[in-house]
Amino acid sequence: MAFEKDYALYYDAFYHDKDYVAECDFLEKVFQKYSSQKINTILDIGCGTGGHALELAKRGYAVVGVDASETMARTARKKAEELSKIDVRFHVSKMEDMNLGQRFDAIICMFNAINYLTSDEGLDKAFHNFRKHLSDKGLLVFDFRNGITSLRSYSPVRTKWVTHDDKRLLRVSETKLDAMEHLYDTTYTCLAFEDDRIIQEFQDRHVVRYLFPREVKSFLKRNSLQPINMCKFLNLEVPADENEWNIVAIGTGSR
């Protein structure tokens, strides 16, 4: 299972270079360009440790976060408590099962969170749920791993070193590609070093489904969501193409 306790605790260290400020700048550009109403409320699905949710809350939005991992949500709550005048509610739920009893002006689902749904049924349930929680004129913004580049640029082994407190962390990713089922099956082996001694070792398995633009549009349409645009990650002015690892999809609940 992905994002088990040990991996979730080191999540922010492994992704310390992720620029949440720039990504929220981009999201605001999407809101300004495509929303026919003022965006006040945002639902962050697959919110992780709260990187987007907390940054957007700082900018004055009323944000609710949802994540399937209890450890990730707990970390997000702790970070929210450490910030003054920030009130973000974080819930634990799978995106295909959530029922918050509330509709939002915008829904975001970032960092390829949608790719963790590997079946058509799961994707349909999630997009149906997105529509249920989205106001009629609301915006849906999410990014996804592009199937074209996933096939072209498959790399079976990768390594990453990071520093966390007084520890050095090594993450070795070993990926198996299932081209017929459109799956990346990655096992992360993580080692924590202190004074050149291994003090912790654990594994975390992530199975994700890469998606193709045409099928994403199909999932949106059959769940009463209207595709508006697909663009290069963090660049609204550049249309998505076959060279992009991550594609941003923008849709609406308007009919």
mmCIF file of C-alpha atoms in Angstrom:
data_model
loop_
_atom_site.group_PDB
_atom_site.id
_atom_site.type_symbol
_atom_site.label_atom_id
_atom_site.label_comp_id
_atom_site.label_asym_id
_atom_site.label_seq_id
_atom_site.Cartn_x
_atom_site.Cartn_y
_atom_site.Cartn_z
ATOM 1 C CA MET A 1 0.000 0.000 0.000
ATOM 2 C CA ALA A 2 1.251 3.496 -0.831
ATOM 3 C CA PHE A 3 2.062 6.126 1.798
ATOM 4 C CA GLU A 4 2.450 3.761 4.714
ATOM 5 C CA LYS A 5 3.404 5.353 8.030
ATOM 6 C CA ASP A 6 7.209 5.454 7.595
ATOM 7 C CA TYR A 7 7.116 6.809 4.044
ATOM 8 C CA ALA A 8 4.438 9.359 4.912
ATOM 9 C CA LEU A 9 6.560 10.684 7.777
ATOM 10 C CA TYR A 10 9.433 11.397 5.374
ATOM 11 C CA TYR A 11 7.196 12.606 2.532
ATOM 12 C CA ASP A 12 8.035 16.298 2.912
ATOM 13 C CA ALA A 13 11.752 15.519 2.980
ATOM 14 C CA PHE A 14 11.607 13.499 -0.238
ATOM 15 C CA TYR A 15 9.675 16.287 -1.969
ATOM 16 C CA HIS A 16 11.308 19.298 -0.323
ATOM 17 C CA ASP A 17 11.986 20.785 -3.753
ATOM 18 C CA LYS A 18 8.317 20.851 -4.787
ATOM 19 C CA ASP A 19 7.330 24.493 -5.308
ATOM 20 C CA TYR A 20 3.855 24.766 -3.800
ATOM 21 C CA VAL A 21 3.902 28.563 -4.024
ATOM 22 C CA ALA A 22 4.447 28.471 -7.798
ATOM 23 C CA GLU A 23 1.776 25.802 -8.190
ATOM 24 C CA CYS A 24 -0.740 27.882 -6.232
ATOM 25 C CA ASP A 25 0.180 30.918 -8.351
ATOM 26 C CA PHE A 26 -0.722 28.782 -11.355
ATOM 27 C CA LEU A 27 -3.992 27.630 -9.801
ATOM 28 C CA GLU A 28 -5.004 31.235 -9.208
ATOM 29 C CA LYS A 29 -4.299 32.004 -12.864
ATOM 30 C CA VAL A 30 -6.607 29.128 -13.805
ATOM 31 C CA PHE A 31 -9.314 30.510 -11.504
ATOM 32 C CA GLN A 32 -8.960 33.998 -12.966
ATOM 33 C CA LYS A 33 -9.066 32.812 -16.562
ATOM 34 C CA TYR A 34 -11.774 30.177 -16.464
ATOM 35 C CA SER A 35 -14.085 30.795 -13.522
ATOM 36 C CA SER A 36 -17.320 32.671 -14.161
ATOM 37 C CA GLN A 37 -17.726 33.216 -10.422
ATOM 38 C CA LYS A 38 -15.489 34.285 -7.556
ATOM 39 C CA ILE A 39 -13.659 31.323 -6.065
ATOM 40 C CA ASN A 40 -14.087 31.299 -2.296
ATOM 41 C CA THR A 41 -14.200 27.622 -1.328
ATOM 42 C CA ILE A 42 -11.730 24.958 -2.471
ATOM 43 C CA LEU A 43 -11.654 21.198 -1.949
ATOM 44 C CA ASP A 44 -8.142 19.738 -2.170
ATOM 45 C CA ILE A 45 -8.449 16.026 -2.971
ATOM 46 C CA GLY A 46 -5.375 13.877 -2.369
ATOM 47 C CA CYS A 47 -4.061 16.771 -0.295
ATOM 48 C CA GLY A 48 -1.095 14.890 1.157
ATOM 49 C CA THR A 49 0.605 16.857 3.930
ATOM 50 C CA GLY A 50 -1.262 20.030 3.013
ATOM 51 C CA GLY A 51 1.196 21.826 0.742
ATOM 52 C CA HIS A 52 -1.419 23.285 -1.596
ATOM 53 C CA ALA A 53 -4.241 23.536 0.937
ATOM 54 C CA LEU A 54 -2.261 25.561 3.461
ATOM 55 C CA GLU A 55 -0.760 27.890 0.856
ATOM 56 C CA LEU A 56 -4.209 28.579 -0.609
ATOM 57 C CA ALA A 57 -5.630 29.157 2.874
ATOM 58 C CA LYS A 58 -2.914 31.763 3.467
ATOM 59 C CA ARG A 59 -4.246 33.552 0.386
ATOM 60 C CA GLY A 60 -7.725 33.840 1.864
ATOM 61 C CA TYR A 61 -9.544 30.809 0.457
ATOM 62 C CA ALA A 62 -11.684 28.537 2.626
ATOM 63 C CA VAL A 63 -10.046 25.162 2.037
ATOM 64 C CA VAL A 64 -10.937 21.598 2.964
ATOM 65 C CA GLY A 65 -8.431 18.796 2.396
ATOM 66 C CA VAL A 66 -9.044 15.077 1.880
ATOM 67 C CA ASP A 67 -6.453 12.299 1.785
ATOM 68 C CA ALA A 68 -6.606 8.516 2.003
ATOM 69 C CA SER A 69 -3.599 8.347 4.355
ATOM 70 C CA GLU A 70 -4.219 8.962 8.053
ATOM 71 C CA THR A 71 -0.534 9.763 8.595
ATOM 72 C CA MET A 72 -0.472 12.314 5.771
ATOM 73 C CA ALA A 73 -3.654 13.997 7.038
ATOM 74 C CA ARG A 74 -2.303 14.051 10.596
ATOM 75 C CA THR A 75 0.866 15.761 9.379
ATOM 76 C CA ALA A 76 -1.243 18.316 7.496
ATOM 77 C CA ARG A 77 -3.288 19.051 10.632
ATOM 78 C CA LYS A 78 -0.120 19.532 12.671
ATOM 79 C CA LYS A 79 1.262 21.973 10.096
ATOM 80 C CA ALA A 80 -2.031 23.885 10.121
ATOM 81 C CA GLU A 81 -1.921 24.160 13.917
ATOM 82 C CA GLU A 82 1.542 25.701 13.702
ATOM 83 C CA LEU A 83 0.249 28.488 11.446
ATOM 84 C CA SER A 84 -1.630 31.377 13.016
ATOM 85 C CA LYS A 85 -5.040 32.365 11.631
ATOM 86 C CA ILE A 86 -5.192 29.339 9.327
ATOM 87 C CA ASP A 87 -8.258 27.122 9.603
ATOM 88 C CA VAL A 88 -8.188 24.147 7.244
ATOM 89 C CA ARG A 89 -10.132 20.957 7.907
ATOM 90 C CA PHE A 90 -8.439 17.735 6.838
ATOM 91 C CA HIS A 91 -10.471 14.549 6.372
ATOM 92 C CA VAL A 92 -9.334 10.965 5.837
ATOM 93 C CA SER A 93 -11.126 9.319 2.930
ATOM 94 C CA LYS A 94 -10.520 7.774 -0.456
ATOM 95 C CA MET A 95 -11.495 10.168 -3.219
ATOM 96 C CA GLU A 96 -13.926 7.661 -4.706
ATOM 97 C CA ASP A 97 -15.714 7.204 -1.350
ATOM 98 C CA MET A 98 -15.759 10.679 0.228
ATOM 99 C CA ASN A 99 -19.063 12.294 1.176
ATOM 100 C CA LEU A 100 -18.596 15.711 2.753
ATOM 101 C CA GLY A 101 -22.128 16.998 2.260
ATOM 102 C CA GLN A 102 -20.804 20.235 0.793
ATOM 103 C CA ARG A 103 -20.197 21.723 -2.657
ATOM 104 C CA PHE A 104 -17.204 23.851 -3.562
ATOM 105 C CA ASP A 105 -16.360 26.640 -5.999
ATOM 106 C CA ALA A 106 -13.237 24.744 -7.057
ATOM 107 C CA ILE A 107 -11.793 21.273 -6.652
ATOM 108 C CA ILE A 108 -8.095 20.584 -7.084
ATOM 109 C CA CYS A 109 -6.386 17.188 -7.250
ATOM 110 C CA MET A 110 -2.665 17.695 -7.695
ATOM 111 C CA PHE A 111 0.646 15.797 -7.802
ATOM 112 C CA ASN A 112 -0.772 12.998 -9.981
ATOM 113 C CA ALA A 113 -3.088 11.860 -7.185
ATOM 114 C CA ILE A 114 -5.674 10.776 -9.757
ATOM 115 C CA ASN A 115 -3.171 8.259 -11.176
ATOM 116 C CA TYR A 116 -3.443 6.169 -8.007
ATOM 117 C CA LEU A 117 -6.849 4.990 -9.217
ATOM 118 C CA THR A 118 -5.996 2.060 -11.457
ATOM 119 C CA SER A 119 -9.414 0.794 -12.586
ATOM 120 C CA ASP A 120 -12.056 2.333 -14.829
ATOM 121 C CA GLU A 121 -14.586 1.776 -12.059
ATOM 122 C CA GLY A 122 -12.453 3.644 -9.532
ATOM 123 C CA LEU A 123 -11.895 6.565 -11.893
ATOM 124 C CA ASP A 124 -15.594 6.783 -12.707
ATOM 125 C CA LYS A 125 -16.478 6.778 -9.006
ATOM 126 C CA ALA A 126 -13.932 9.510 -8.311
ATOM 127 C CA PHE A 127 -15.036 11.794 -11.135
ATOM 128 C CA HIS A 128 -18.685 11.222 -10.204
ATOM 129 C CA ASN A 129 -17.765 12.222 -6.658
ATOM 130 C CA PHE A 130 -15.908 15.289 -7.906
ATOM 131 C CA ARG A 131 -19.050 16.391 -9.730
ATOM 132 C CA LYS A 132 -21.182 15.790 -6.645
ATOM 133 C CA HIS A 133 -18.933 18.065 -4.576
ATOM 134 C CA LEU A 134 -18.552 20.762 -7.251
ATOM 135 C CA SER A 135 -20.891 23.724 -7.650
ATOM 136 C CA ASP A 136 -22.627 23.984 -11.024
ATOM 137 C CA LYS A 137 -20.276 26.742 -12.184
ATOM 138 C CA GLY A 138 -17.300 25.385 -10.278
ATOM 139 C CA LEU A 139 -13.879 24.485 -11.668
ATOM 140 C CA LEU A 140 -12.034 21.179 -11.479
ATOM 141 C CA VAL A 141 -8.245 21.344 -11.851
ATOM 142 C CA PHE A 142 -6.021 18.271 -11.703
ATOM 143 C CA ASP A 143 -2.779 17.008 -13.145
ATOM 144 C CA PHE A 144 -2.047 13.520 -14.402
ATOM 145 C CA ARG A 145 0.870 11.442 -15.611
ATOM 146 C CA ASN A 146 0.825 11.342 -19.391
ATOM 147 C CA GLY A 147 0.714 7.832 -20.842
ATOM 148 C CA ILE A 148 2.664 8.780 -23.953
ATOM 149 C CA THR A 149 5.788 9.936 -22.113
ATOM 150 C CA SER A 150 5.369 7.187 -19.512
ATOM 151 C CA LEU A 151 5.882 4.635 -22.272
ATOM 152 C CA ARG A 152 8.633 6.539 -24.065
ATOM 153 C CA SER A 153 10.715 7.449 -21.022
ATOM 154 C CA TYR A 154 10.336 4.418 -18.778
ATOM 155 C CA SER A 155 13.211 4.184 -16.302
ATOM 156 C CA PRO A 156 13.321 0.988 -14.200
ATOM 157 C CA VAL A 157 15.674 2.235 -11.445
ATOM 158 C CA ARG A 158 16.157 5.697 -9.943
ATOM 159 C CA THR A 159 17.829 6.998 -6.798
ATOM 160 C CA LYS A 160 17.374 10.133 -4.727
ATOM 161 C CA TRP A 161 19.350 11.459 -1.760
ATOM 162 C CA VAL A 162 17.876 14.030 0.651
ATOM 163 C CA THR A 163 18.655 15.391 4.113
ATOM 164 C CA HIS A 164 16.132 15.319 6.947
ATOM 165 C CA ASP A 165 17.070 16.794 10.339
ATOM 166 C CA ASP A 166 20.368 15.042 11.140
ATOM 167 C CA LYS A 167 19.719 12.125 8.831
ATOM 168 C CA ARG A 168 20.596 11.416 5.231
ATOM 169 C CA LEU A 169 17.889 9.569 3.335
ATOM 170 C CA LEU A 170 18.330 7.384 0.273
ATOM 171 C CA ARG A 171 15.339 6.373 -1.804
ATOM 172 C CA VAL A 172 15.796 3.718 -4.479
ATOM 173 C CA SER A 173 12.816 3.316 -6.798
ATOM 174 C CA GLU A 174 12.422 0.102 -8.782
ATOM 175 C CA THR A 175 9.629 0.248 -11.344
ATOM 176 C CA LYS A 176 7.958 -2.455 -13.398
ATOM 177 C CA LEU A 177 6.001 -1.334 -16.437
ATOM 178 C CA ASP A 178 2.815 -3.127 -17.465
ATOM 179 C CA ALA A 179 2.195 -1.590 -20.873
ATOM 180 C CA MET A 180 -0.980 -3.569 -21.531
ATOM 181 C CA GLU A 181 -2.665 -2.483 -18.291
ATOM 182 C CA HIS A 182 -1.123 1.031 -18.349
ATOM 183 C CA LEU A 183 0.483 0.547 -14.934
ATOM 184 C CA TYR A 184 3.690 1.636 -13.224
ATOM 185 C CA ASP A 185 4.384 -0.625 -10.224
ATOM 186 C CA THR A 186 7.082 1.071 -8.142
ATOM 187 C CA THR A 187 8.688 -0.150 -4.937
ATOM 188 C CA TYR A 188 10.560 2.502 -2.978
ATOM 189 C CA THR A 189 13.317 1.146 -0.749
ATOM 190 C CA CYS A 190 14.247 3.848 1.744
ATOM 191 C CA LEU A 191 17.306 3.962 3.979
ATOM 192 C CA ALA A 192 17.950 6.497 6.749
ATOM 193 C CA PHE A 193 21.603 7.118 7.658
ATOM 194 C CA GLU A 194 23.050 8.723 10.768
ATOM 195 C CA ASP A 195 26.826 9.051 10.991
ATOM 196 C CA ASP A 196 27.090 6.683 8.020
ATOM 197 C CA ARG A 197 25.101 4.018 9.861
ATOM 198 C CA ILE A 198 21.782 2.680 8.606
ATOM 199 C CA ILE A 199 19.296 3.397 11.393
ATOM 200 C CA GLN A 200 16.095 2.666 9.509
ATOM 201 C CA GLU A 201 15.023 0.769 6.403
ATOM 202 C CA PHE A 202 11.547 0.385 4.937
ATOM 203 C CA GLN A 203 9.696 -0.087 1.658
ATOM 204 C CA ASP A 204 6.627 1.558 0.176
ATOM 205 C CA ARG A 205 4.828 0.287 -2.913
ATOM 206 C CA HIS A 206 3.067 2.611 -5.354
ATOM 207 C CA VAL A 207 0.957 1.291 -8.234
ATOM 208 C CA VAL A 208 -0.248 4.042 -10.548
ATOM 209 C CA ARG A 209 -2.070 4.102 -13.837
ATOM 210 C CA TYR A 210 -0.775 6.469 -16.467
ATOM 211 C CA LEU A 211 -3.529 8.127 -18.463
ATOM 212 C CA PHE A 212 -3.987 9.367 -22.004
ATOM 213 C CA PRO A 213 -5.588 12.757 -22.761
ATOM 214 C CA ARG A 214 -8.433 11.327 -24.802
ATOM 215 C CA GLU A 215 -9.515 8.875 -22.109
ATOM 216 C CA VAL A 216 -9.349 11.607 -19.468
ATOM 217 C CA LYS A 217 -11.797 13.680 -21.518
ATOM 218 C CA SER A 218 -14.049 10.631 -21.783
ATOM 219 C CA PHE A 219 -14.040 10.064 -18.010
ATOM 220 C CA LEU A 220 -14.956 13.714 -17.464
ATOM 221 C CA LYS A 221 -17.797 13.790 -19.982
ATOM 222 C CA ARG A 222 -19.492 10.610 -18.835
ATOM 223 C CA ASN A 223 -19.532 11.955 -15.283
ATOM 224 C CA SER A 224 -21.204 15.266 -16.203
ATOM 225 C CA LEU A 225 -17.983 17.279 -16.213
ATOM 226 C CA GLN A 226 -17.092 19.405 -19.218
ATOM 227 C CA PRO A 227 -13.426 19.534 -20.319
ATOM 228 C CA ILE A 228 -12.190 23.094 -20.863
ATOM 229 C CA ASN A 229 -8.468 22.821 -21.466
ATOM 230 C CA MET A 230 -5.394 20.623 -21.169
ATOM 231 C CA CYS A 231 -2.107 22.449 -20.854
ATOM 232 C CA LYS A 232 1.548 22.071 -19.987
ATOM 233 C CA PHE A 233 2.148 21.765 -16.248
ATOM 234 C CA LEU A 234 2.232 25.286 -14.739
ATOM 235 C CA ASN A 235 1.869 26.993 -18.121
ATOM 236 C CA LEU A 236 -1.640 27.893 -19.238
ATOM 237 C CA GLU A 237 -0.405 29.323 -22.517
ATOM 238 C CA VAL A 238 1.154 26.091 -23.814
ATOM 239 C CA PRO A 239 -1.216 23.310 -24.936
ATOM 240 C CA ALA A 240 -0.463 19.811 -23.695
ATOM 241 C CA ASP A 241 1.392 17.588 -26.136
ATOM 242 C CA GLU A 242 3.047 14.183 -26.322
ATOM 243 C CA ASN A 243 6.271 15.457 -24.713
ATOM 244 C CA GLU A 244 4.770 16.410 -21.348
ATOM 245 C CA TRP A 245 5.242 14.159 -18.314
ATOM 246 C CA ASN A 246 2.496 15.956 -16.417
ATOM 247 C CA ILE A 247 -0.595 17.432 -18.021
ATOM 248 C CA VAL A 248 -3.003 19.789 -16.287
ATOM 249 C CA ALA A 249 -6.678 19.174 -17.052
ATOM 250 C CA ILE A 250 -9.309 21.828 -16.403
ATOM 251 C CA GLY A 251 -13.016 21.105 -16.352
ATOM 252 C CA THR A 252 -16.273 22.550 -15.088
ATOM 253 C CA GLY A 253 -19.621 21.436 -13.784
ATOM 254 C CA SER A 254 -21.415 23.842 -16.123
ATOM 255 C CA ARG A 255 -23.582 22.259 -18.770
#
